[in-house]
Short mmCIF file of C-alpha atoms and ligand atoms in Angstrom, two decimals:
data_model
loop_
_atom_site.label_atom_id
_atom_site.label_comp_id
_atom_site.label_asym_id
_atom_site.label_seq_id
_atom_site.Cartn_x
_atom_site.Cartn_y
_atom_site.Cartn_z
CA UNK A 316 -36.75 15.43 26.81
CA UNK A 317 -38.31 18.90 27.95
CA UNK A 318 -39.48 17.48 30.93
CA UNK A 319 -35.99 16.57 31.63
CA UNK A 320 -34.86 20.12 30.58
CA UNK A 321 -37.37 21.86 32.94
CA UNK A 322 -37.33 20.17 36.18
CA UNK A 323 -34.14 20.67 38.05
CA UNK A 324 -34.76 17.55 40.65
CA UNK A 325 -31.76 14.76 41.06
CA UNK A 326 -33.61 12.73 38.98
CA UNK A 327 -32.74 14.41 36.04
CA UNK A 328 -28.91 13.54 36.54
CA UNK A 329 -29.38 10.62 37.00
CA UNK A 330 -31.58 9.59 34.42
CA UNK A 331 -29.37 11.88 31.59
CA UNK A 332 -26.80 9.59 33.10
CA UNK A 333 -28.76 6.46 32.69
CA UNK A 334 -29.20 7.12 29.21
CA UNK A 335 -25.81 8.18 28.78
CA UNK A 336 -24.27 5.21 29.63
CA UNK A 337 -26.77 2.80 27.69
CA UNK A 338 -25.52 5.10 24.62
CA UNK A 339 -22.25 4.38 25.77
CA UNK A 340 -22.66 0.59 26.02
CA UNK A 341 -25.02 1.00 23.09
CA UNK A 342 -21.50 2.63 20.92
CA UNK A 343 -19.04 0.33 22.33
CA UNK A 344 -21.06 -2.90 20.85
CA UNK A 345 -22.12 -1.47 17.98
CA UNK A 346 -18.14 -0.30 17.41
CA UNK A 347 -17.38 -3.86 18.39
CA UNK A 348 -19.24 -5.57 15.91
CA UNK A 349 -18.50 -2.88 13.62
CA UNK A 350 -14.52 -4.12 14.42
CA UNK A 351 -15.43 -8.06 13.96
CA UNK A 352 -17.63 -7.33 10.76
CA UNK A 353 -14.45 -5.02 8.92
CA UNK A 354 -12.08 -8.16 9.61
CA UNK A 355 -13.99 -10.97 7.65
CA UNK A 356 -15.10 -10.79 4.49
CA UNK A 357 -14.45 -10.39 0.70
CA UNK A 358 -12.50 -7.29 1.10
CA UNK A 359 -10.25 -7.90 4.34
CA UNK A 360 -6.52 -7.84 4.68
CA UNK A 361 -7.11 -9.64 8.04
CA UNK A 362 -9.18 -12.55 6.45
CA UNK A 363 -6.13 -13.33 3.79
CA UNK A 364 -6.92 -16.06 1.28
CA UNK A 365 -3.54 -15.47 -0.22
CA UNK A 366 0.30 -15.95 0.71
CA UNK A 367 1.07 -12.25 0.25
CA UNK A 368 -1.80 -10.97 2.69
CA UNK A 369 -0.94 -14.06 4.69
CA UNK A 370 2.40 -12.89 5.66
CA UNK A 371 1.01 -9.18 5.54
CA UNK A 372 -1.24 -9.98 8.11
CA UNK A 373 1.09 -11.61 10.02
CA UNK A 374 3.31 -8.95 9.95
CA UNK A 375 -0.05 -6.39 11.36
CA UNK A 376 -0.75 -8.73 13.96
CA UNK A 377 3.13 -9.08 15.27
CA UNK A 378 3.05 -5.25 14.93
CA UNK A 379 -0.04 -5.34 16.84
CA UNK A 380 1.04 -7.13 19.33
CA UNK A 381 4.34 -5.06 19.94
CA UNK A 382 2.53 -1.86 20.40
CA UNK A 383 0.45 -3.54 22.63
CA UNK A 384 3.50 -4.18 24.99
CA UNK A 385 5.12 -1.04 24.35
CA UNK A 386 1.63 0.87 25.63
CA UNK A 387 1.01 -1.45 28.67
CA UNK A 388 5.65 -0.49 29.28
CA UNK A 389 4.86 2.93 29.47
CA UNK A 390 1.51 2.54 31.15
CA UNK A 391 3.45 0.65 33.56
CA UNK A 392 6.23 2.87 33.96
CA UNK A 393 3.93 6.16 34.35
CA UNK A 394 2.26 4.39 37.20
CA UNK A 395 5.19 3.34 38.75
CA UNK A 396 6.55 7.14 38.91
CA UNK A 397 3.80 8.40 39.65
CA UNK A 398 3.17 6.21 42.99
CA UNK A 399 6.84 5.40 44.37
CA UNK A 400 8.21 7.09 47.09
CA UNK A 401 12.22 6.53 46.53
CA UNK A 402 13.49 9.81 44.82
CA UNK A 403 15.47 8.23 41.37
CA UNK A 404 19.04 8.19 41.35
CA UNK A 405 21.22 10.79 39.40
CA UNK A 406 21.70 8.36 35.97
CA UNK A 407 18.36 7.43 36.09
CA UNK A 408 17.14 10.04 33.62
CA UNK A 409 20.19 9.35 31.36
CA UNK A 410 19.34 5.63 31.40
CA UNK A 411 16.03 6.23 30.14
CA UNK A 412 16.62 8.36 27.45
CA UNK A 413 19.15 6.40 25.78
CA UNK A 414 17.77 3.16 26.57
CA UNK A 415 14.02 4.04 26.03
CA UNK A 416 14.79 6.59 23.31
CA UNK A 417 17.60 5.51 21.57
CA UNK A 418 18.94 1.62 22.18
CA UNK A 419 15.11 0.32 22.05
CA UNK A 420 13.56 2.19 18.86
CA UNK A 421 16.89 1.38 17.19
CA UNK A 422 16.50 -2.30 17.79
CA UNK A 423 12.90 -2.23 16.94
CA UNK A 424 13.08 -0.47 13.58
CA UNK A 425 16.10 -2.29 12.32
CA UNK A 426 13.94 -5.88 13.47
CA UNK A 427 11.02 -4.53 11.66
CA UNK A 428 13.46 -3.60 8.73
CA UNK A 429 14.63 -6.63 8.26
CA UNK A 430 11.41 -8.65 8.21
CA UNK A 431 9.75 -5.87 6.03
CA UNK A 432 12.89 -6.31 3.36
CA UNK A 433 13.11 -10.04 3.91
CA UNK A 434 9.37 -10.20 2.57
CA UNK A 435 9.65 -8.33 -0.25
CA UNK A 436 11.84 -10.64 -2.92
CA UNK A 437 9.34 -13.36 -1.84
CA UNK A 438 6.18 -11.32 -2.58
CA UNK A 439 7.70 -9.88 -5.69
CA UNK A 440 9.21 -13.34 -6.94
CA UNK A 441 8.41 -13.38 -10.57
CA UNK A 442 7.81 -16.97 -11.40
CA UNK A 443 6.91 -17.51 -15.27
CA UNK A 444 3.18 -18.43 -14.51
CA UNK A 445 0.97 -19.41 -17.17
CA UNK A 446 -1.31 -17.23 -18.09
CA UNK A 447 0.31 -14.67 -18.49
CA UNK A 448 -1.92 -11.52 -17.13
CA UNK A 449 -1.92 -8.17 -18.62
CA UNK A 450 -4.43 -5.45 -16.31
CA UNK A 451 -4.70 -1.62 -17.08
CA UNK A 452 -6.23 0.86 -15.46
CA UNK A 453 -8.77 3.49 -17.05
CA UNK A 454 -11.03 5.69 -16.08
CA UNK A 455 -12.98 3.86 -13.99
CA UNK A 456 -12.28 0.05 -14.82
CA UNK A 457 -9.69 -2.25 -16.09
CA UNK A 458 -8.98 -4.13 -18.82
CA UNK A 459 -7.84 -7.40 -18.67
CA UNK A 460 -5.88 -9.53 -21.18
CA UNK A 461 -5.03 -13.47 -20.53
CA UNK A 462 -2.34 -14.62 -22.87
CA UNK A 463 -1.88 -18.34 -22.72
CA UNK A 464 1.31 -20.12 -23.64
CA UNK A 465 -0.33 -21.96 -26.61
CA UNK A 466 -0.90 -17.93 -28.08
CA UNK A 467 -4.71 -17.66 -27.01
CA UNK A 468 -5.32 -13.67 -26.65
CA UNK A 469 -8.50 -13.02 -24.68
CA UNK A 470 -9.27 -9.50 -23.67
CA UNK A 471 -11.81 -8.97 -20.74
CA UNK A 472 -12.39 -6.66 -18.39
CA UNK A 473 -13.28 -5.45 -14.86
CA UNK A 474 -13.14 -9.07 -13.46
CA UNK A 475 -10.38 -11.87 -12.30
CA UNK A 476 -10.24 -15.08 -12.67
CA UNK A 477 -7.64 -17.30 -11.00
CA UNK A 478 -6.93 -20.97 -10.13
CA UNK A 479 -6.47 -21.63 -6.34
CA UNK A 480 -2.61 -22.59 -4.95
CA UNK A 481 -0.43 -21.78 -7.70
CA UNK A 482 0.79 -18.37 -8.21
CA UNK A 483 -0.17 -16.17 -11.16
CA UNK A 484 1.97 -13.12 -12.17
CA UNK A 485 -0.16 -9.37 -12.72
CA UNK A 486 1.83 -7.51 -15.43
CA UNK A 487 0.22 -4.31 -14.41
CA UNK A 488 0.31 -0.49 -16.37
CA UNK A 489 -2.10 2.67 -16.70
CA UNK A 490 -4.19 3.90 -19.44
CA UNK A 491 -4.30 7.52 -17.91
CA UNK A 492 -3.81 8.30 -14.65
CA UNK A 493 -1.73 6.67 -11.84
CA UNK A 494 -4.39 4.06 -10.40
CA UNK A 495 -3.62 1.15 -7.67
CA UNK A 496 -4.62 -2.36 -7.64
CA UNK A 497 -5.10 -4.03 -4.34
CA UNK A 498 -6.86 -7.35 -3.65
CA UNK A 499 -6.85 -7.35 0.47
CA UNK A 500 -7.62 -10.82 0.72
CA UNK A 501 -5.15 -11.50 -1.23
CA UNK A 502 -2.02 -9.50 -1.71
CA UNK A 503 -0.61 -5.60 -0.87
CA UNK A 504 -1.22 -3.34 -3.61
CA UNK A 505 1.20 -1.80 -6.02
CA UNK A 506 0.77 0.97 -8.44
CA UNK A 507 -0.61 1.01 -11.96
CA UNK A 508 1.89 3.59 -13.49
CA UNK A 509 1.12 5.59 -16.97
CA UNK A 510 3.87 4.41 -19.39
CA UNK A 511 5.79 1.76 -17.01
CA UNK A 512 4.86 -2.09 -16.46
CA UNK A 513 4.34 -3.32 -12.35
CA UNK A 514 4.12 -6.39 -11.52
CA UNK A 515 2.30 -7.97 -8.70
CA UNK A 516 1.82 -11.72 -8.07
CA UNK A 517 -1.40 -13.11 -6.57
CA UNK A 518 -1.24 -17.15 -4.73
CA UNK A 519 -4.66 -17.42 -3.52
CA UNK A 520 -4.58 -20.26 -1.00
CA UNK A 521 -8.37 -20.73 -0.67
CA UNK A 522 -11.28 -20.39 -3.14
CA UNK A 523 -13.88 -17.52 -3.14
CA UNK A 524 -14.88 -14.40 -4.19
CA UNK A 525 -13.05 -11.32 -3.45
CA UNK A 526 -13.61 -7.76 -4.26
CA UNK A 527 -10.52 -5.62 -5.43
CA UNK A 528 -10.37 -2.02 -5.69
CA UNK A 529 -8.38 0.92 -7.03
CA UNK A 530 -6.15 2.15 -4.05
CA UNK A 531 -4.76 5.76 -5.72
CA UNK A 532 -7.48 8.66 -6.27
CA UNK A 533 -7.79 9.15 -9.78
CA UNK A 534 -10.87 10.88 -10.44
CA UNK A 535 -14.56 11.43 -9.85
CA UNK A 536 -15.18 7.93 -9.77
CA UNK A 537 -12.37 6.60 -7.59
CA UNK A 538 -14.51 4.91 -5.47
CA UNK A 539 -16.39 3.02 -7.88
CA UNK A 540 -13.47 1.16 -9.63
CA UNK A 541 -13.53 -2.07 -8.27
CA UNK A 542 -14.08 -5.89 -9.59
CA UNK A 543 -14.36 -8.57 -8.35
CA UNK A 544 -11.63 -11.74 -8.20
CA UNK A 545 -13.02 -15.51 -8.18
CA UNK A 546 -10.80 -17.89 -6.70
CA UNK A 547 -11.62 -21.46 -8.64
CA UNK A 548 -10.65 -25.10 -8.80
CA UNK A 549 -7.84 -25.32 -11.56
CA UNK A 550 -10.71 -27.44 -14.02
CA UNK A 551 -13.39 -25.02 -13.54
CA UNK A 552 -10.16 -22.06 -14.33
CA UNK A 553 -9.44 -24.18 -17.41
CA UNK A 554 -12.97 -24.60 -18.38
CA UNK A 555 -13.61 -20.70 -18.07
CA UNK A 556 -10.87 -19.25 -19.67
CA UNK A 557 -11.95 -21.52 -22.57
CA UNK A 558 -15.36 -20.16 -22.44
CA UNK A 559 -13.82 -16.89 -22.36
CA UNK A 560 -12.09 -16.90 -25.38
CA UNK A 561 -14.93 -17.60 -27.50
CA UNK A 562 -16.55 -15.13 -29.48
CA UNK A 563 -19.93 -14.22 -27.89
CA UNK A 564 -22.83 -16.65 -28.53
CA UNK A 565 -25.73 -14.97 -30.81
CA UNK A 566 -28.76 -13.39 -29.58
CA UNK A 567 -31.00 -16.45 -27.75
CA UNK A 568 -34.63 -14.92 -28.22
CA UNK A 569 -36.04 -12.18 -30.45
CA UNK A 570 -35.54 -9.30 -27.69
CA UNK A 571 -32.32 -10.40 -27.40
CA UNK A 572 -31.69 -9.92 -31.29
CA UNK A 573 -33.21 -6.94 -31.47
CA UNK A 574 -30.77 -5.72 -28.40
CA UNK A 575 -27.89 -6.70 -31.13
CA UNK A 576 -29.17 -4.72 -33.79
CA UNK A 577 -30.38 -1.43 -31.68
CA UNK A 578 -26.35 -2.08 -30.01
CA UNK A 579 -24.44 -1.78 -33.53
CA UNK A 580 -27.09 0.92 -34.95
CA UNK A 581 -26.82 3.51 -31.75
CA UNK A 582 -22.72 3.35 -32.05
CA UNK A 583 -22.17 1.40 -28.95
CA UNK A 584 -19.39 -0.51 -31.01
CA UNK A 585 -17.56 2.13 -31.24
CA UNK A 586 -16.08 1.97 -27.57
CA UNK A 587 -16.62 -1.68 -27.04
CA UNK A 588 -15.90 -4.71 -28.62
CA UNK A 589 -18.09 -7.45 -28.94
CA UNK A 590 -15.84 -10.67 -30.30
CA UNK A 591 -17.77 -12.23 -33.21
CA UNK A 592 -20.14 -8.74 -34.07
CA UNK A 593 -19.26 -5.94 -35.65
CA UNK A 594 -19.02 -4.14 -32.74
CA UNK A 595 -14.57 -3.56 -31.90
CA UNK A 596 -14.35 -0.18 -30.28
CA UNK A 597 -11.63 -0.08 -27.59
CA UNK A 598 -12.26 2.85 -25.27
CA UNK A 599 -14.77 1.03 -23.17
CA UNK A 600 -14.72 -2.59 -21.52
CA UNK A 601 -14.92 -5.66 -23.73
CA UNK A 602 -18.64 -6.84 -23.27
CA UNK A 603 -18.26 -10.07 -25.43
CA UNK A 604 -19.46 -12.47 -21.78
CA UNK A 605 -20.40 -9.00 -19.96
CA UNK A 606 -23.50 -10.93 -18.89
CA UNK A 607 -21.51 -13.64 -17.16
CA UNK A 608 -19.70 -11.48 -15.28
CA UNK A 609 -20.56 -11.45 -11.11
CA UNK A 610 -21.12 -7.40 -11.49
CA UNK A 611 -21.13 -4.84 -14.15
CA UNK A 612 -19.91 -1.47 -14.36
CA UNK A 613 -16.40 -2.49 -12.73
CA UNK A 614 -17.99 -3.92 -9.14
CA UNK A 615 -20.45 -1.35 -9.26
CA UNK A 616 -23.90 -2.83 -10.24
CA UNK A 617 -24.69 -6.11 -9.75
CA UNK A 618 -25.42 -8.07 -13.29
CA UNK A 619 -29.44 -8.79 -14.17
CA UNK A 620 -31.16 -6.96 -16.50
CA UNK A 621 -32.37 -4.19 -14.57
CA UNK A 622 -28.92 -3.27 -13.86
CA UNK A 623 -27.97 -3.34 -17.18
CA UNK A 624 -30.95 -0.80 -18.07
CA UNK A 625 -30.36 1.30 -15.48
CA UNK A 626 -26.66 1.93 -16.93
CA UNK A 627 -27.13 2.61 -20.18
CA UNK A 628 -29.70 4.42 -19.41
CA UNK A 629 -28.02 6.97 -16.96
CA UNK A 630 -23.89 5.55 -16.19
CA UNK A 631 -23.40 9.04 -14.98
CA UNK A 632 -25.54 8.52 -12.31
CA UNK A 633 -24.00 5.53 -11.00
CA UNK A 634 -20.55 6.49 -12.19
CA UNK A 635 -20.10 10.72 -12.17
CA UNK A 636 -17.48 11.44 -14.23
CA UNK A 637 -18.01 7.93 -16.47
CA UNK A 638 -16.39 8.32 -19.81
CA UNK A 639 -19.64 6.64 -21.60
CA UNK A 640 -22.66 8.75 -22.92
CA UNK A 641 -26.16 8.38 -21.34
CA UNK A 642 -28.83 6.48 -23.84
CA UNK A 643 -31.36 8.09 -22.09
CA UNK A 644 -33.09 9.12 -25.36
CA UNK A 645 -33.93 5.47 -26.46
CA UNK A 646 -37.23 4.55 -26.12
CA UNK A 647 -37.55 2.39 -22.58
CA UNK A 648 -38.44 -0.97 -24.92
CA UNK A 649 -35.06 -0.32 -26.62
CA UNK A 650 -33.12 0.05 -23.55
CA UNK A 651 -35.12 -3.51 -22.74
CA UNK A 652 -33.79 -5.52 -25.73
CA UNK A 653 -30.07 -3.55 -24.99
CA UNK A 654 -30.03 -4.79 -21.42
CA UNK A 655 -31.49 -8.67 -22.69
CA UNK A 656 -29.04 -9.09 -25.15
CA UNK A 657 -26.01 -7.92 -22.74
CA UNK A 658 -27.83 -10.09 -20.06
CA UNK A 659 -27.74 -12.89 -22.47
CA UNK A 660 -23.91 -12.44 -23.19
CA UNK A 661 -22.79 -15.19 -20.96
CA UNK B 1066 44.67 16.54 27.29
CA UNK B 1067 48.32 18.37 26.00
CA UNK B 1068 46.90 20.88 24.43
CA UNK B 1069 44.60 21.88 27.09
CA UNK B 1070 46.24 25.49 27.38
CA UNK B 1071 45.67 26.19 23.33
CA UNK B 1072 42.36 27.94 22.48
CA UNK B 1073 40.19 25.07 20.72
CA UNK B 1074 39.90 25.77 17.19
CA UNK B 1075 36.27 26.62 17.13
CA UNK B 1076 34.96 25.06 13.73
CA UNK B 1077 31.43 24.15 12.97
CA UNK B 1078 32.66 22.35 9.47
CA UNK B 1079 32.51 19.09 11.15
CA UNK B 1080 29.56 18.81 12.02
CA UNK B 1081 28.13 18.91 8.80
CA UNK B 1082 30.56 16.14 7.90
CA UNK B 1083 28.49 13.32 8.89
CA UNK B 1084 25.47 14.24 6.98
CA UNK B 1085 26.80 15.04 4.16
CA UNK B 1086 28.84 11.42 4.30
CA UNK B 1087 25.12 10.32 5.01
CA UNK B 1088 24.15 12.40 1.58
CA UNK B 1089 26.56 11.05 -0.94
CA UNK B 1090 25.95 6.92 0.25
CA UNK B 1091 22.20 7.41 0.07
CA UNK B 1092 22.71 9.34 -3.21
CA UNK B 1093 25.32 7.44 -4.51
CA UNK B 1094 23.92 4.14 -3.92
CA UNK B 1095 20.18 5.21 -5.51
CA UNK B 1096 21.94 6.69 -8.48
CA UNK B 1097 24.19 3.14 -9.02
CA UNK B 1098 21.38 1.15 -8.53
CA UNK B 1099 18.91 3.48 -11.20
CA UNK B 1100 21.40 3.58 -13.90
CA UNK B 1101 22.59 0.35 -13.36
CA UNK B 1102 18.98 -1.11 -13.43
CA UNK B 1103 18.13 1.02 -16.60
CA UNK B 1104 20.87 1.09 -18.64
CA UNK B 1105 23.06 -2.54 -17.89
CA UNK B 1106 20.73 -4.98 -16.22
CA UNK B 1107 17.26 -4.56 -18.07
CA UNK B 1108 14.11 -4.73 -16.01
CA UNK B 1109 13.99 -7.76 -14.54
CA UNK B 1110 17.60 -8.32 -14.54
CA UNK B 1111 20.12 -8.49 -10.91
CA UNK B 1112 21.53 -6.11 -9.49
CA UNK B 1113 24.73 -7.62 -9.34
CA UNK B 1114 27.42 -5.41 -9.89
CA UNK B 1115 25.60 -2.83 -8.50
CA UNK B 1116 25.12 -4.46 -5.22
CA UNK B 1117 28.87 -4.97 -4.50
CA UNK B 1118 29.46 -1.18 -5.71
CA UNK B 1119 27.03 0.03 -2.92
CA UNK B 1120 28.79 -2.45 -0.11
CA UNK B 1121 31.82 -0.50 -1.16
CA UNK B 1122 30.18 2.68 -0.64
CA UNK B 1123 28.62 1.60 2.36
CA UNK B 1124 32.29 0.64 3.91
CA UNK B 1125 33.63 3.81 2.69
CA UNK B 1126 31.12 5.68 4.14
CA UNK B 1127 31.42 3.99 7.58
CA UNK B 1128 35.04 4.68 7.28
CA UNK B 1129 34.42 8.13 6.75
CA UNK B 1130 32.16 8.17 9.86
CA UNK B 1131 34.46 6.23 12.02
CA UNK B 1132 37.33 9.14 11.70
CA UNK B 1133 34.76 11.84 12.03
CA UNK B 1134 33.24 10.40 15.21
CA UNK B 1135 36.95 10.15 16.77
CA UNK B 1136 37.77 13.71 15.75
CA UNK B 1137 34.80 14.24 17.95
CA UNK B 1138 35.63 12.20 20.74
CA UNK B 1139 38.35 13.91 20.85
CA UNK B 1140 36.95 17.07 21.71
CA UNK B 1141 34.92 16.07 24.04
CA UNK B 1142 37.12 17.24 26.95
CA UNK B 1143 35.96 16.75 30.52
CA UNK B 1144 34.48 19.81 32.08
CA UNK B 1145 36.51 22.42 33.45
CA UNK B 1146 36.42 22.49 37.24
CA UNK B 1147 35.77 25.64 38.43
CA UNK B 1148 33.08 28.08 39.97
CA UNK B 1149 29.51 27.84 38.62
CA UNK B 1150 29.04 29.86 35.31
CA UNK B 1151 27.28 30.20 32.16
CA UNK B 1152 28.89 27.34 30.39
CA UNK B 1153 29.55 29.80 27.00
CA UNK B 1154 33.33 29.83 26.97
CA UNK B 1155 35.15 28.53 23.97
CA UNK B 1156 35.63 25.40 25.71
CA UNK B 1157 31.87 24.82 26.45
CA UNK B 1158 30.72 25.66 22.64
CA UNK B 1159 33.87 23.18 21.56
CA UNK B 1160 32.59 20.31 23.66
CA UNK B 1161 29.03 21.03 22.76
CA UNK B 1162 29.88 21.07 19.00
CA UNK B 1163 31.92 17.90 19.96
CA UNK B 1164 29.09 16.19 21.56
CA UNK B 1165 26.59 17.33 18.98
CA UNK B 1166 29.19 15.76 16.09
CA UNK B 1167 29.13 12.41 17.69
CA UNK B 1168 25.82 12.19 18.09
CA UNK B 1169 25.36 13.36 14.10
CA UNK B 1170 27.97 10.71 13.70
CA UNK B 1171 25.50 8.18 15.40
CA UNK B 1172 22.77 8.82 13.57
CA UNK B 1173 24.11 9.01 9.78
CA UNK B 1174 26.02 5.71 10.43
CA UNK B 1175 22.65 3.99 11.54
CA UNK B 1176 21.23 5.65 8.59
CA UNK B 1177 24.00 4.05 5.94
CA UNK B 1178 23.30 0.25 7.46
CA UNK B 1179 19.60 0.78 7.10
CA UNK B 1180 20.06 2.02 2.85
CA UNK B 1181 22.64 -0.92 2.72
CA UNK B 1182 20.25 -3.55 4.12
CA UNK B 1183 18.13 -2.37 1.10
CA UNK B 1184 20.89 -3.72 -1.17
CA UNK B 1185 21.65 -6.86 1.11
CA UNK B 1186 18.01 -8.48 0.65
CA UNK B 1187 16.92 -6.95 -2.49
CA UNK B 1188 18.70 -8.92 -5.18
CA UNK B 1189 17.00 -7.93 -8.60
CA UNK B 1190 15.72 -4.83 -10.41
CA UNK B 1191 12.29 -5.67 -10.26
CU1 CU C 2265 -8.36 4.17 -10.33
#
């Protein structure tokens, strides 16, 4: 680098340029595969696994495609002035501005209009799915309530579950603030409003897991409300929700019932409800099969043990702003027996 | 033109007509469909009645733009032969205001279709 900087021969040029344009090649690839990467995966409007991204990402990709022509049109037409030789005739200018400013945006929009508002009833069609689903958001997570047909309650939180090809109705509201639920891969988002029911209905059209998120700031930890969505067989659906609506199964080894005990006597029941303990607060999330959940902490942490210590240990460090006290004070072999008796929640 | 010889009757009131024809549909139409919604049809009820209420509007409306865009035609006179000047007699301004009225006219009928395709595809309250 200083040798470059002292000498003033034509070598330096040229080599500054070398490594110019290997950063430039280097940026372009990197920003290509950076491009690729963003459009597959669990999170991706362009990889839909539903019918209303489907048609969402059809619509991006027809867009797409029409700005595409509309650029190369004007690239075209800039060239062309620039390099003919015939001076234009006097209506020429008229022409264009009506027909390029006027006649053509006019027929776009109103084509665009009319697909856009032809989509709509279909992606808002409220068929009487079974279960129903009931989602709020809080401060940074969501509740979730199944209710099945044959009057089954069972509250959960911070994760979906939903059986592949038939479509299942959101019934959506707010606990606090205005948040925003939006599954890329599998639908547009719509608002969570405080005091008014949304609805939004998911068809997934492939199995998987997805990650949702919370598309409207609402607070310090915006950006760590998420959860994830599986995407099941109808049986293995069935056989979960059963599961689900169990009360939770007791403590499996002594750490584990020690973790109960330590949970009732340090007040953790009295923001979250454990079905089948004493434990029925209802300002945190329902932790009754928190340890069979695919992450804790709504998407946040990932669910094994350590996780589970590190959060109740310090939330506010993964979650600023968290609405749950640290439990830093417990001895560490306390925090152990918490985090193996959530664990063991499955 | 036979009343070429009579001063135009310079008046900017009609150009604001279009716009505010623009005003009440829009307005009109989003308060039918609100009350409609909250008080008659219940959440997830149709929007019905309140559909063929804004069609009305919507051909009122039109009609309403239809006689303000030929009161502008109208004044849209052919220019004045004559020697090269500044183009600010009371002719000029009444063709301009003319010109500028049609073009409002234009614009706030495009403006009604596009709120009334709203009510065309969107059948329920939801
Ligand atoms: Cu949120």
């Amino acid at each position: 680098m200083t040798r470059f900087a002292l000498s003033s021969s034509p070598d330096t040029a040229s080599g500054r340029r070398r490594r110019a344009t290997i950063r430039a090649t280097d940026l372009a690839l990197l920003a290509g595969v950076a491009a690729l990467v963003a459009c597959a995966g669990p999170q991706s409007a362009l990889d839909p696994a539903g019918r209303g991204a489907e048609r969402i990402a059809e619509l991006f990709w027809w867009m797409t495609a029409g700005t595409v022509v509309v650029w190369a049109a004007v690239m075209a037409l800039a060239f062309y002035v620039s390099t003919r030789r015939r001076e234009p005739g006097p209506r020429a200018p008229g022409v264009l501005i009506v027909g390029g400013g006027v006649v053509l945006p006019v027929l776009v929009l109103t084509a665009l209009l009319i697909w856009g508002l032809a989509l709509l009833p279909s992606l808002l069609a409220g068929v009487d799915a079974e279960p129903t689903l009931f989602v709020t958001g809080r401060q940074f997570w969501w509740e979730v309530v199944y209710r099945t047909s044959d009057g089954r309650v069972v509250p959960l939180a911070n994760e979906l579950r939903l059986p592949v090809g038939r479509p299942a109705v959101l019934q959506l509201d707010s606990h606090d603030v205005i948040h925003s639920l939006w599954i890329p891969a599998l639908a547009g988002k719509v608002d969570m409003i405080p005091g008014r029911v949304t609805r939004l209905t998911l068809e997934p059209s492939r199995t998987g897991v997805f990650r949702g998120l919370c598309a409207e700031y609402c607070g310090l930890s915006h950006a760590h409300m998420a959860f994830v969505v599986a995407v099941t067989e109808e049986h293995e659906f069935a056989e979960w929700l059963a599961h689900q609506a169990e009360p939770a199964s007791a403590p499996a080894s002594p750490l584990a019932a020690r973790g109960q005990e330590l949970l009732l006597a340090h007040g953790c029941g009295a923001c979250h409800t454990i079905r089948g303990t004493l434990a029925d607060g209802d300002v945190g999330p329902d932790l009754t099969h928190v340890g069979g959940r695919l992450s804790i902490a709504a998407g946040t942490l990932s669910s094994d043990p350590r996780a589970f210590q590190r959060w109740i240990e310090a939330p506010e460090q993964v979650k600023p702003g968290v609405h749950m006290p640290a439990f830093a004070m417990l001895p560490q072999a306390d925090r152990e027996a918490l985090a193996a008796y959530l664990e063991g929640l499955k | 033109m036979t009343d070429e010889s009579r001063p135009p009757r310079e008046n900017l009131w009609l150009l604001t007509a279009a716009p505010f024809i623009w005003l009440a549909h829009l307005l009109l139409s989003y308060i039918t469909g609100a009350v409609w919604c909250a008080k008659i049809a219940g959440r997830g009820g149709s929007l019905g009645a309140a559909r063929a209420a804004i069609a009305v509007y919507t051909l009122l409306a039109l009609a309403g733009l239809a006689l303000v865009g030929w009161r502008a035609m109208r004044r849209r006179r052919p220019v004045e032969p004559g020697p090269a000047r500044e183009y600010d007699a009371p002719g000029d301004r009444d063709r301009f205001l003319g010109r500028t009225t049609l073009l409002l006219t234009g614009l706030s009928a495009l403006a009604v279709v596009y709120a009334a395709l709203v009510a065309l595809f969107i059948r329920s309250c939801r």
